[in-house]
Amino acid sequence: MTMPAYYDFCSRVKTISGENAMEKIPGLLKGLGVRRPMIVTDRGVEAAGLIDTVTEAIDGGLDIGAIYADIPVDSDYRVVDDGAAVYQNNRCDAIIAVGGGSVIDTAKGINILASLGGKSLLGCQGAGTIRRKLNPLAVLPTTSGTGSEMTLVAVIADTERQEKMLFVSHFLLPDLAVLDPRLTRTLPDFLTSQTAMDALAHACESYYCMEKNPVSDALALRAISLISEHLLPAVRNPAETSARLALANASAMAGAAFSNSMVGLVHNLGHVVGAVCHVPHGTCMSILLPYGLEYNTHRREKAIGEILFSLAGPEIYAKTPEKARPDKAVEQIRMLNEDLHNITGGKHPRFLGEIRNKDGTPAVPRSALPEIARKTMADGARLPNPEEILPEDALMVLEHAWAGIHLDRSRIRKGA
Amino acid sequence: MNIDRYPEIRPGKKVFKKAYAFVVLLVVGRGIEAADRVDGEVKDIVRGLPEGFTFSLGVAPSGPWMVIRKEKSGKLRYLGWRRFGKTIELDMAIRNIEAAFRIFTFRESTAQAHNNGRFSVNGNLPNALAIMRIMDIAEIYLLPKIIATLAVKRYPDRRELPPGRKHFNRLRIYLRAFSPGLFRVVYRNL
Amino acid sequence: MQTLEYEFIAHPRILYGDCSLEEIPAELAENDACKPLVIASREAVRRKLGKTLIRAFYDSGCIIGGIYDEVRDYAGISLALNAAQLFRKRGCDAFIALGDRAAADIARAANILVSHKTDTLLPFFNGETPSRRLMPFIFVPTCCTGASAAGRTLFIDNRRLHSDYYFPDVVVTDRRMSLPCSARCAAESAILAMDNALWSIIDDNQSPMKNAFAHAALKLIGDNLSGFLKRPRDGKRALPIANAGVLASIAAANARPGIVRVLGEELEKETSIPAAVFIANLTPAALFCIQKNESPLPGDLLLAAAGMDAYAAVPTEQLGRRGAEAIIEMFESAANEIPEAAISRIPAHLLAEACNNAASREMVNFGADDAMAVLEMARQEMPWQTHDNGERK
Ligand SMILES: [Fe+2]
C-alpha cells in the first residue's frame, strides 16, 4: 500500500457490540454523567415493539425523561425544533436515538439545539457554530446500512427553502453506538439486503476514493468480509442472531471508514436518483455499486483488486490473476445482487429500469436520466471520486445501470 | 515557580508566502471573471447561480482573499481582495497559509486538497461545487498542461476539449485577465 | 467464527503527514480554544522542535501561553502542578504535549487539575472518574514515546490510571517532529509498536475494530520496517512507522496488556535495561509458548505482516505458524540494532520478582508461572528454529 502524503482520521464513537449490548447502556451513560435521557425514534420502530425492548434493557438504570416518537419519514428542521422543546420541557440531559438514518440525523439535530440552546435549528447554521462538546448522544441503529452512528454529519431538510441544511462537526459524532442484534430483528429481508448493500458500498467506496488511508482501509476490508460472509444467511433466516450482529458491525465499520474517506460515484449518482425518483438509498446502492468499481478501475486497479480478497476470500483471490481481480470483484457483487434478488422473491432489484413504484409504474423512467445526470454536479460525493464525473460521464454510467449491462470501459473518459 | 521562565509567545507572520498567495488569488480571480466570458460550460454554471451571489476564496484566518460577485448583467466580476463591507454568501477558506502555499505551488492538487479537508466551506454546498468546477476550468485555461495536470483530477484530452478551442480560449482569457481592467480593479482596491 | 462481544473506542483524531502541524490552530479553533499551553520535553526543546511548533502557529491568530519545558523522562505530580499553575495564570484553554510519554502524562495530569479546579490527583487514584469536559489535549509525539502515549493510561509517579478521557483529542504525526533521534530509538519504537499491535491481535477480545487498528499498524510496519532500520531518519519510511505506533497504541488501549510487554516493563524496573530490549528477546519465546499450548495464533498476523498475496498462498492450517514466523522475523531484524537482553545473566530472584509483579498488574490474564515459562523458553537456544521447515533464513 502506498501511504498517502496526508490523512486525517477521527472516529471517536464508543462502540458496544453483543447480544446483550443494550444492557450496558445505563452504566456507560451514567459514566457520561447522564440521568434523564430522552428516547428519540419513529412510529415504525415503536410499532415494531423495539422501544419496549430498549426500555426493558435499560430499565432501572436510568430515568427516561421522555419518548419522542414523532419523527416522520421526511423529517425536517421543524421536527428538530419540536423535539428539542420536548427535551427541554422534560429536563432531559441526553438522547438515545433508536432507528435508521433519518431518526439518527434528526436526533443529532435535536442534540445541537438542545445543547447549544435556542428556539430553532435555523439559528444554529453556519460553520463554527458547534464549538464544544454537545450533550451525550447514544445511537441504537435499527438498520445495518447507513452507518450514521459513526458519522459526523447531520442532514436536516429545510422544506420551506427546499434546501438541505448540512451540519458537519466532530462534536456530532455520537458518544455511544450500540450494536445489538435485537434491534434489527424485525427488519424485512429485502430491507436487510438493501441496507447491507449500502454498507458494502460505503466500504468499497472508501477503499478506492481519494481520501483512503491505512485505518479506513483496514476497517473497510473487515466490513466487506463480514458482509460477504453473513449477508445471505441473515437474509435467508432473520433468526440468525450472529449473522445480524455481524452485519451491524460491518455497517458501523463501513460507516467509520467512509465518514473519514468519503464516498464517490456510487453515492454521487445514488443520491440524485434517490432524490429525483424517490427510490430508497439502499436500492440505488445495490444497483450502482458494480459501476463504481468499473468506472474507477483504471485509476485504482490495485485497490479494487484487493476488494476481491475480502469479497470472495483468499482462495478465489489467489486463483485470479492480478489483472483480472477488479473485474472478478465486480462480478462477485453482481452475483450477490442476483442471489439477493432470488431470495427476496424479486424485491431486491438488479438494475434501475427494473424498479417499480407501488402502482407498478417504472420508478426511474429512462427519460429522467439526463436530468439526474445534470444534478449530480450539485452533490458532494463527486469530489472524492478518483475519476472526474461530469454530467456526460454520469449519463453514460446511468444508461448502463438502467439497462443492467456491464460498463463499456471504452466510453470512460480518462483524460490526457 | 517563576512563571517568567516560560514567556508567552506571539507567533509571527509568513510574509513571503502570503504575498505569493495574494498574487495567485488575484490571477485566479481575474481568470475566473475572464473564463465566464469565454467558456461555454462556465457560462452555463454561472447562469444557475442566483443574482448578486458573492463568494470569497482565501486563506484563513488572516487572508489574503479574493471576492467575486455575480452582477446584474449575469456575469461574474472580480471585486478585489477586500472582504470588508461585502455580504459573502459562500466563503471558501484554505485552513492555513502553509496549506495554501502547497496548493498554489501545485504540490497538492485542488481536488486532493478538498479531500484532505484543507478548505473550510461555509455556505450552500451546490453553489460551492459549482464554484469548484469553475475554478477547475479556469485552471485548465490559465496553466500550462504540465502544471494543470497536477492541479485538476482529469485533464481533458483532445476529444473532451479540442486543442484549437483550448488555445484560442486560453489566449482570450489571458488578454481579458490582464487587460486594463486589472489596473482599474487594483486601483479601486487600494 | 469470531464472537462480536466487545467495547471499543478510538478517541484521538489522527493527523498524519504534510502540513499536519499547521492544522493545530484550526483544530483548536474548532474546540473554541486559541491559547494553548505547550508541555514539552527538555529533549524536544533542545532539538529545536519547540521552534518548529511555533512556526506552525504563524499567521494563525493564536497565542502560545508558554512552553513548559521541564519534563525529563519521569512524570511526577510536582511538574503537573507547576504546569497547571502556569496554565491558570496565563489563561490558557488547551494543552499541547510535545515530546515523549512523560510530556503527554504531565499534560494529562495538568488537564485534570485545571479542569477539576483541584490541586490533587488523590480522588482519581481512589477511583473517581474525570469529567467529560476536559480541556482539548493535542499530542505531538516526537520520538522515544514508549509507543503507548496515545492510549488511555495516565502514568504518573509510577501509578497507572485508566480512563477514556485520558486519550489525547488529537495526535499529530509530522515529518518535522516524529522522526527517531537515533538508530537505537528507531529500533525500540518499532519493537514497542509491533508488540502493541501483536498482542492486540492475540487478545481474547476479538473486536474487529480493534483488530483493524492493529492490522493497519502491523501492515505499515511490515511494509516499511527494513527500509526504516537502514535509514531511520528517512521520512518516507519513518513517518509510516511513527503512525503505526499511534495506531497500535490505540489498539492496545482496547486490549489487555500482553504478557511480553508487562514482563518487559517489570524487568526494566528491576534492571534499568529498556523494556524494548526484553520485548525483542521474549516475543519469539512467548509466541512459541502459545503454540505449544495448542491455542492457535490468529491468521490475521500473517495477513497484516506479509500482505494478501502471501496470506492467500498459505494453506489454512499453517496460517498461525507462518504468521508467527513473519512477526518474529520483524522483531529479529529490529533487535539487531539493540543489545542482547542476556536473560541468563540476570539473577534468578530478580526474574522471579519481575514475574510476580507482572502477574499482579491490573487487567492481565496470565499468572507468574506463565511469565516464568516464557523466560525459561527465552533462555533456551531459540526453540522456534527446531520447528522450522527450512523456508526461513
Ligand atoms: Fe450510503
Coordinates of N, CA, C and O in Angstrom, one line a residue, chain B residues 19-130:
Chain B
A19 N 2.3 36.9 0.4 CA 2.4 37.7 -0.8 C 2.2 36.9 -2.1 O 1.5 37.2 -3.0
Y20 N 2.8 35.7 -2.1 CA 2.7 34.8 -3.2 C 1.2 34.4 -3.3 O 0.6 34.4 -4.4
A21 N 0.5 34.0 -2.2 CA -0.9 33.6 -2.3 C -1.7 34.8 -2.8 O -2.7 34.6 -3.5
F22 N -1.3 36.0 -2.4 CA -2.1 37.2 -2.9 C -2.1 37.3 -4.4 O -3.1 37.5 -5.0
V23 N -0.9 37.1 -5.0 CA -0.8 37.2 -6.4 C -1.6 36.1 -7.1 O -2.3 36.3 -8.0
V24 N -1.4 34.9 -6.6 CA -2.2 33.7 -7.2 C -3.7 34.0 -7.1 O -4.4 33.8 -8.1
L25 N -4.2 34.5 -6.0 CA -5.6 34.8 -5.9 C -6.0 35.8 -6.8 O -7.1 35.8 -7.4
L26 N -5.2 36.8 -7.0 CA -5.5 37.9 -8.0 C -5.7 37.3 -9.4 O -6.6 37.6 -10.1
V27 N -4.7 36.5 -9.8 CA -4.7 35.9 -11.1 C -6.0 35.0 -11.3 O -6.7 35.1 -12.3
V28 N -6.2 34.2 -10.2 CA -7.3 33.2 -10.3 C -8.6 34.0 -10.4 O -9.5 33.7 -11.2
G29 N -8.7 35.1 -9.6 CA -9.9 35.9 -9.6 C -10.2 36.5 -11.0 O -11.3 36.4 -11.5
R30 N -9.2 37.1 -11.5 CA -9.3 37.7 -12.9 C -9.6 36.6 -13.9 O -10.3 36.8 -14.8
G31 N -8.9 35.5 -13.7 CA -9.1 34.4 -14.6 C -10.5 33.8 -14.6 O -11.1 33.6 -15.7
I32 N -11.1 33.7 -13.5 CA -12.5 33.2 -13.4 C -13.4 34.2 -14.1 O -14.3 33.9 -14.9
E33 N -13.2 35.5 -13.8 CA -14.0 36.5 -14.5 C -13.9 36.4 -16.0 O -14.9 36.5 -16.7
A34 N -12.7 36.2 -16.5 CA -12.5 36.1 -17.9 C -13.1 34.8 -18.5 O -13.7 34.8 -19.5
A35 N -12.9 33.7 -17.7 CA -13.4 32.5 -18.2 C -14.9 32.5 -18.4 O -15.5 31.9 -19.3
D36 N -15.6 33.3 -17.5 CA -17.1 33.4 -17.6 C -17.5 34.1 -18.9 O -18.6 34.0 -19.3
R37 N -16.6 34.8 -19.5 CA -16.9 35.5 -20.8 C -16.5 34.7 -22.0 O -16.7 35.1 -23.1
V38 N -15.8 33.6 -21.8 CA -15.2 32.9 -22.9 C -15.7 31.4 -23.0 O -16.1 31.0 -24.1
D39 N -15.7 30.7 -21.9 CA -16.0 29.3 -21.9 C -17.5 29.0 -21.7 O -18.2 29.5 -20.8
G40 N -18.0 28.1 -22.6 CA -19.5 27.8 -22.6 C -19.9 27.2 -21.3 O -21.0 27.5 -20.7
E41 N -19.1 26.2 -20.8 CA -19.6 25.5 -19.6 C -19.6 26.4 -18.4 O -20.5 26.4 -17.6
V42 N -18.6 27.3 -18.3 CA -18.6 28.3 -17.2 C -19.9 29.1 -17.3 O -20.5 29.4 -16.3
K43 N -20.2 29.6 -18.5 CA -21.4 30.4 -18.6 C -22.6 29.7 -18.2 O -23.4 30.3 -17.5
D44 N -22.7 28.4 -18.5 CA -23.8 27.6 -18.1 C -23.9 27.5 -16.6 O -25.0 27.7 -16.0
I45 N -22.8 27.3 -16.0 CA -22.8 27.1 -14.5 C -23.2 28.4 -13.9 O -24.0 28.5 -12.9
V46 N -22.6 29.5 -14.4 CA -22.9 30.8 -13.8 C -24.4 31.2 -13.9 O -25.0 31.8 -13.0
R47 N -25.0 30.8 -15.0 CA -26.4 31.0 -15.2 C -27.3 30.4 -14.0 O -28.3 31.0 -13.6
G48 N -26.8 29.3 -13.5 CA -27.5 28.7 -12.4 C -27.3 29.3 -11.1 O -28.0 29.0 -10.1
L49 N -26.4 30.3 -11.0 CA -26.2 30.9 -9.7 C -27.2 32.1 -9.5 O -27.5 32.7 -10.5
P50 N -27.6 32.4 -8.2 CA -28.5 33.5 -8.0 C -27.8 34.8 -8.3 O -26.6 35.0 -8.1
E51 N -28.6 35.8 -8.7 CA -28.1 37.1 -9.0 C -27.6 37.8 -7.7 O -28.2 37.6 -6.6
G52 N -26.5 38.5 -7.8 CA -25.9 39.1 -6.6 C -25.1 38.2 -5.7 O -24.5 38.6 -4.7
F53 N -25.0 36.9 -6.1 CA -24.3 35.9 -5.4 C -22.8 36.3 -5.3 O -22.1 36.6 -6.2
T54 N -22.3 36.3 -4.0 CA -21.0 36.8 -3.8 C -20.2 35.7 -3.1 O -20.7 35.1 -2.1
F55 N -19.0 35.4 -3.6 CA -18.2 34.4 -2.8 C -16.8 34.9 -2.7 O -16.3 35.7 -3.4
S56 N -16.2 34.3 -1.7 CA -14.8 34.7 -1.5 C -14.0 33.4 -1.3 O -14.4 32.4 -0.8
L57 N -12.7 33.5 -1.8 CA -11.8 32.4 -1.7 C -10.6 33.0 -1.0 O -10.2 34.1 -1.4
G58 N -10.0 32.3 -0.1 CA -8.8 32.9 0.5 C -8.2 32.0 1.6 O -8.4 30.8 1.5
V59 N -7.4 32.6 2.4 CA -6.6 31.8 3.4 C -7.1 32.2 4.8 O -7.0 33.4 5.1
A60 N -7.5 31.3 5.6 CA -7.9 31.6 7.0 C -6.6 31.6 7.8 O -5.7 30.9 7.6
P61 N -6.6 32.4 8.9 CA -7.7 33.3 9.3 C -7.5 34.7 8.8 O -8.4 35.5 8.9
S62 N -6.3 35.0 8.3 CA -6.0 36.5 8.2 C -5.7 36.8 6.7 O -5.0 37.8 6.4
G63 N -6.2 36.0 5.8 CA -6.1 36.4 4.4 C -4.8 35.9 3.8 O -4.0 35.2 4.4
P64 N -4.5 36.2 2.5 CA -5.3 37.1 1.6 C -6.6 36.5 1.1 O -6.7 35.3 1.2
W65 N -7.4 37.3 0.5 CA -8.7 36.9 0.0 C -8.9 37.3 -1.5 O -8.1 38.2 -1.9
M66 N -9.9 36.8 -2.1 CA -10.4 37.4 -3.3 C -11.9 37.3 -3.3 O -12.5 36.3 -2.7
V67 N -12.6 38.3 -3.8 CA -14.0 38.3 -3.8 C -14.6 38.4 -5.2 O -14.1 39.2 -6.0
I68 N -15.6 37.6 -5.5 CA -16.2 37.6 -6.8 C -17.7 37.7 -6.6 O -18.3 37.1 -5.7
R69 N -18.4 38.5 -7.5 CA -19.8 38.6 -7.4 C -20.5 38.4 -8.7 O -19.9 38.7 -9.8
K70 N -21.6 37.8 -8.7 CA -22.4 37.7 -10.0 C -23.2 39.0 -10.1 O -24.1 39.3 -9.3
E71 N -22.9 39.8 -11.2 CA -23.5 41.1 -11.3 C -24.9 41.0 -11.9 O -25.3 39.9 -12.4
K72 N -25.6 42.1 -12.0 CA -26.9 42.2 -12.6 C -26.9 41.7 -14.0 O -27.8 41.1 -14.5
S73 N -25.8 42.0 -14.7 CA -25.7 41.5 -16.1 C -25.6 40.0 -16.2 O -25.6 39.5 -17.3
G74 N -25.5 39.3 -15.1 CA -25.4 37.9 -15.2 C -24.0 37.4 -15.3 O -23.8 36.2 -15.5
K75 N -23.0 38.3 -15.2 CA -21.6 37.9 -15.4 C -20.9 38.0 -14.0 O -21.3 38.8 -13.2
L76 N -19.9 37.2 -13.9 CA -19.1 37.2 -12.7 C -18.2 38.4 -12.8 O -17.7 38.8 -13.8
R77 N -17.9 39.0 -11.6 CA -17.0 40.2 -11.6 C -16.1 40.0 -10.4 O -16.5 39.8 -9.3
Y78 N -14.8 40.1 -10.7 CA -13.8 40.1 -9.6 C -13.7 41.4 -8.9 O -13.5 42.4 -9.5
L79 N -14.0 41.4 -7.6 CA -14.1 42.7 -6.9 C -12.9 43.1 -6.1 O -12.9 44.1 -5.5
G80 N -11.9 42.2 -6.1 CA -10.7 42.6 -5.4 C -10.4 41.7 -4.2 O -11.0 40.7 -4.1
W81 N -9.6 42.2 -3.3 CA -9.2 41.4 -2.2 C -9.7 41.9 -0.8 O -9.3 41.4 0.2
R82 N -10.6 42.8 -0.9 CA -11.1 43.3 0.4 C -12.5 42.6 0.7 O -13.4 42.7 -0.2
R83 N -12.7 42.0 1.8 CA -13.9 41.4 2.2 C -14.8 42.4 2.9 O -16.0 42.2 3.1
F84 N -14.2 43.4 3.4 CA -14.9 44.3 4.3 C -16.1 45.0 3.6 O -16.0 45.4 2.5
G85 N -17.3 45.0 4.2 CA -18.4 45.6 3.7 C -19.2 44.9 2.6 O -20.1 45.4 2.0
K86 N -18.8 43.6 2.4 CA -19.5 42.8 1.4 C -20.2 41.6 2.1 O -19.6 41.0 3.0
T87 N -21.4 41.4 1.7 CA -22.1 40.2 2.2 C -21.6 39.0 1.5 O -21.9 38.9 0.3
I88 N -21.0 38.1 2.1 CA -20.4 36.9 1.4 C -21.3 35.7 1.7 O -21.5 35.3 2.9
E89 N -21.9 35.2 0.6 CA -22.8 34.0 0.8 C -22.0 32.7 0.8 O -22.5 31.8 1.5
L90 N -20.9 32.7 0.1 CA -20.1 31.5 0.1 C -18.7 31.8 0.4 O -18.1 32.6 -0.3
D91 N -18.2 31.2 1.5 CA -16.9 31.5 1.9 C -16.0 30.3 1.9 O -16.3 29.3 2.6
M92 N -15.1 30.3 1.0 CA -14.2 29.1 0.9 C -12.8 29.5 1.4 O -12.2 30.4 0.8
A93 N -12.4 28.9 2.4 CA -11.1 29.4 3.0 C -10.2 28.2 3.2 O -10.6 27.1 3.7
I94 N -9.0 28.3 2.7 CA -7.9 27.3 3.0 C -7.5 27.5 4.4 O -7.4 28.6 4.9
R95 N -7.4 26.4 5.1 CA -7.3 26.4 6.6 C -6.1 27.1 7.1 O -6.1 27.6 8.3
N96 N -5.0 27.1 6.4 CA -3.8 27.8 6.9 C -2.9 28.2 5.7 O -3.0 27.6 4.6
I97 N -2.0 29.1 5.9 CA -1.2 29.6 4.8 C -0.3 28.6 4.3 O 0.0 28.5 3.1
E98 N 0.2 27.7 5.1 CA 1.1 26.6 4.6 C 0.4 25.7 3.6 O 0.9 25.4 2.6
A99 N -0.8 25.3 4.0 CA -1.6 24.5 3.0 C -1.9 25.3 1.7 O -1.8 24.7 0.6
A100 N -2.2 26.6 1.9 CA -2.4 27.4 0.7 C -1.2 27.4 -0.2 O -1.3 27.3 -1.4
F101 N -0.1 27.5 0.4 CA 1.2 27.6 -0.4 C 1.4 26.3 -1.1 O 1.8 26.3 -2.2
R102 N 1.1 25.2 -0.4 CA 1.2 23.9 -1.1 C 0.3 23.8 -2.3 O 0.7 23.3 -3.3
I103 N -0.9 24.3 -2.1 CA -1.9 24.2 -3.2 C -1.5 25.1 -4.3 O -1.5 24.7 -5.5
F104 N -1.1 26.3 -4.0 CA -0.7 27.3 -5.0 C 0.6 27.0 -5.7 O 1.0 27.6 -6.7
T105 N 1.4 26.1 -5.1 CA 2.6 25.7 -5.8 C 2.4 24.3 -6.4 O 3.4 23.7 -6.8
F106 N 1.2 23.9 -6.5 CA 0.8 22.6 -7.2 C 1.4 21.4 -6.6 O 1.6 20.4 -7.3
R107 N 1.8 21.4 -5.3 CA 2.3 20.2 -4.7 C 1.1 19.3 -4.3 O 1.3 18.2 -3.9
E108 N 0.0 19.9 -4.2 CA -1.2 19.2 -3.8 C -2.3 19.7 -4.7 O -2.6 20.9 -4.9
S109 N -2.9 18.7 -5.4 CA -4.0 19.1 -6.4 C -5.2 19.7 -5.7 O -5.4 19.4 -4.5
T110 N -5.9 20.6 -6.3 CA -7.0 21.2 -5.7 C -8.0 20.1 -5.3 O -8.6 20.2 -4.2
A111 N -8.2 19.1 -6.1 CA -9.1 18.0 -5.8 C -8.7 17.3 -4.5 O -9.4 17.1 -3.6
Q112 N -7.4 17.0 -4.5 CA -6.8 16.3 -3.3 C -7.0 17.2 -2.1 O -7.3 16.7 -1.0
A113 N -6.7 18.5 -2.3 CA -6.8 19.4 -1.1 C -8.2 19.4 -0.5 O -8.4 19.4 0.7
H114 N -9.2 19.4 -1.4 CA -10.6 19.4 -0.9 C -10.8 18.1 -0.1 O -11.4 18.2 0.9
N115 N -10.3 17.0 -0.7 CA -10.5 15.8 0.0 C -9.7 15.7 1.3 O -10.0 15.0 2.2
N116 N -8.6 16.4 1.4 CA -7.8 16.4 2.6 C -8.4 17.4 3.7 O -7.8 17.6 4.7
G117 N -9.5 18.0 3.3 CA -10.1 18.9 4.3 C -9.3 20.2 4.4 O -9.3 20.8 5.5
R118 N -8.5 20.6 3.4 CA -7.8 21.8 3.5 C -8.6 23.1 3.4 O -8.3 24.2 3.8
F119 N -9.8 22.9 2.8 CA -10.7 24.0 2.6 C -11.8 23.9 3.7 O -12.3 22.9 4.0
S120 N -12.1 25.1 4.3 CA -13.4 25.0 5.0 C -14.4 25.9 4.2 O -14.1 27.0 3.8
V121 N -15.5 25.3 4.0 CA -16.5 25.9 3.1 C -17.7 26.3 4.0 O -18.3 25.5 4.7
N122 N -18.1 27.5 3.9 CA -19.3 28.0 4.7 C -20.2 28.6 3.7 O -20.0 29.6 3.0
G123 N -21.3 27.9 3.5 CA -22.3 28.3 2.5 C -23.0 27.1 1.9 O -22.8 26.0 2.3
N124 N -23.8 27.4 0.9 CA -24.6 26.4 0.3 C -23.8 25.4 -0.6 O -23.0 25.9 -1.4
L125 N -23.9 24.1 -0.3 CA -23.0 23.2 -0.9 C -23.0 23.1 -2.5 O -22.0 23.1 -3.1
P126 N -24.2 23.1 -3.1 CA -24.3 23.0 -4.5 C -23.6 24.2 -5.2 O -22.8 24.1 -6.1
N127 N -23.7 25.4 -4.6 CA -23.0 26.6 -5.1 C -21.5 26.4 -5.0 O -20.7 26.7 -5.9
A128 N -21.1 25.8 -3.8 CA -19.7 25.6 -3.6 C -19.1 24.7 -4.7 O -18.1 24.9 -5.3
L129 N -19.9 23.6 -5.0 CA -19.4 22.7 -6.0 C -19.4 23.3 -7.4 O -18.4 23.1 -8.2
A130 N -20.3 24.2 -7.6 CA -20.3 24.9 -8.9 C -19.0 25.8 -9.0 O -18.4 25.8 -10.1

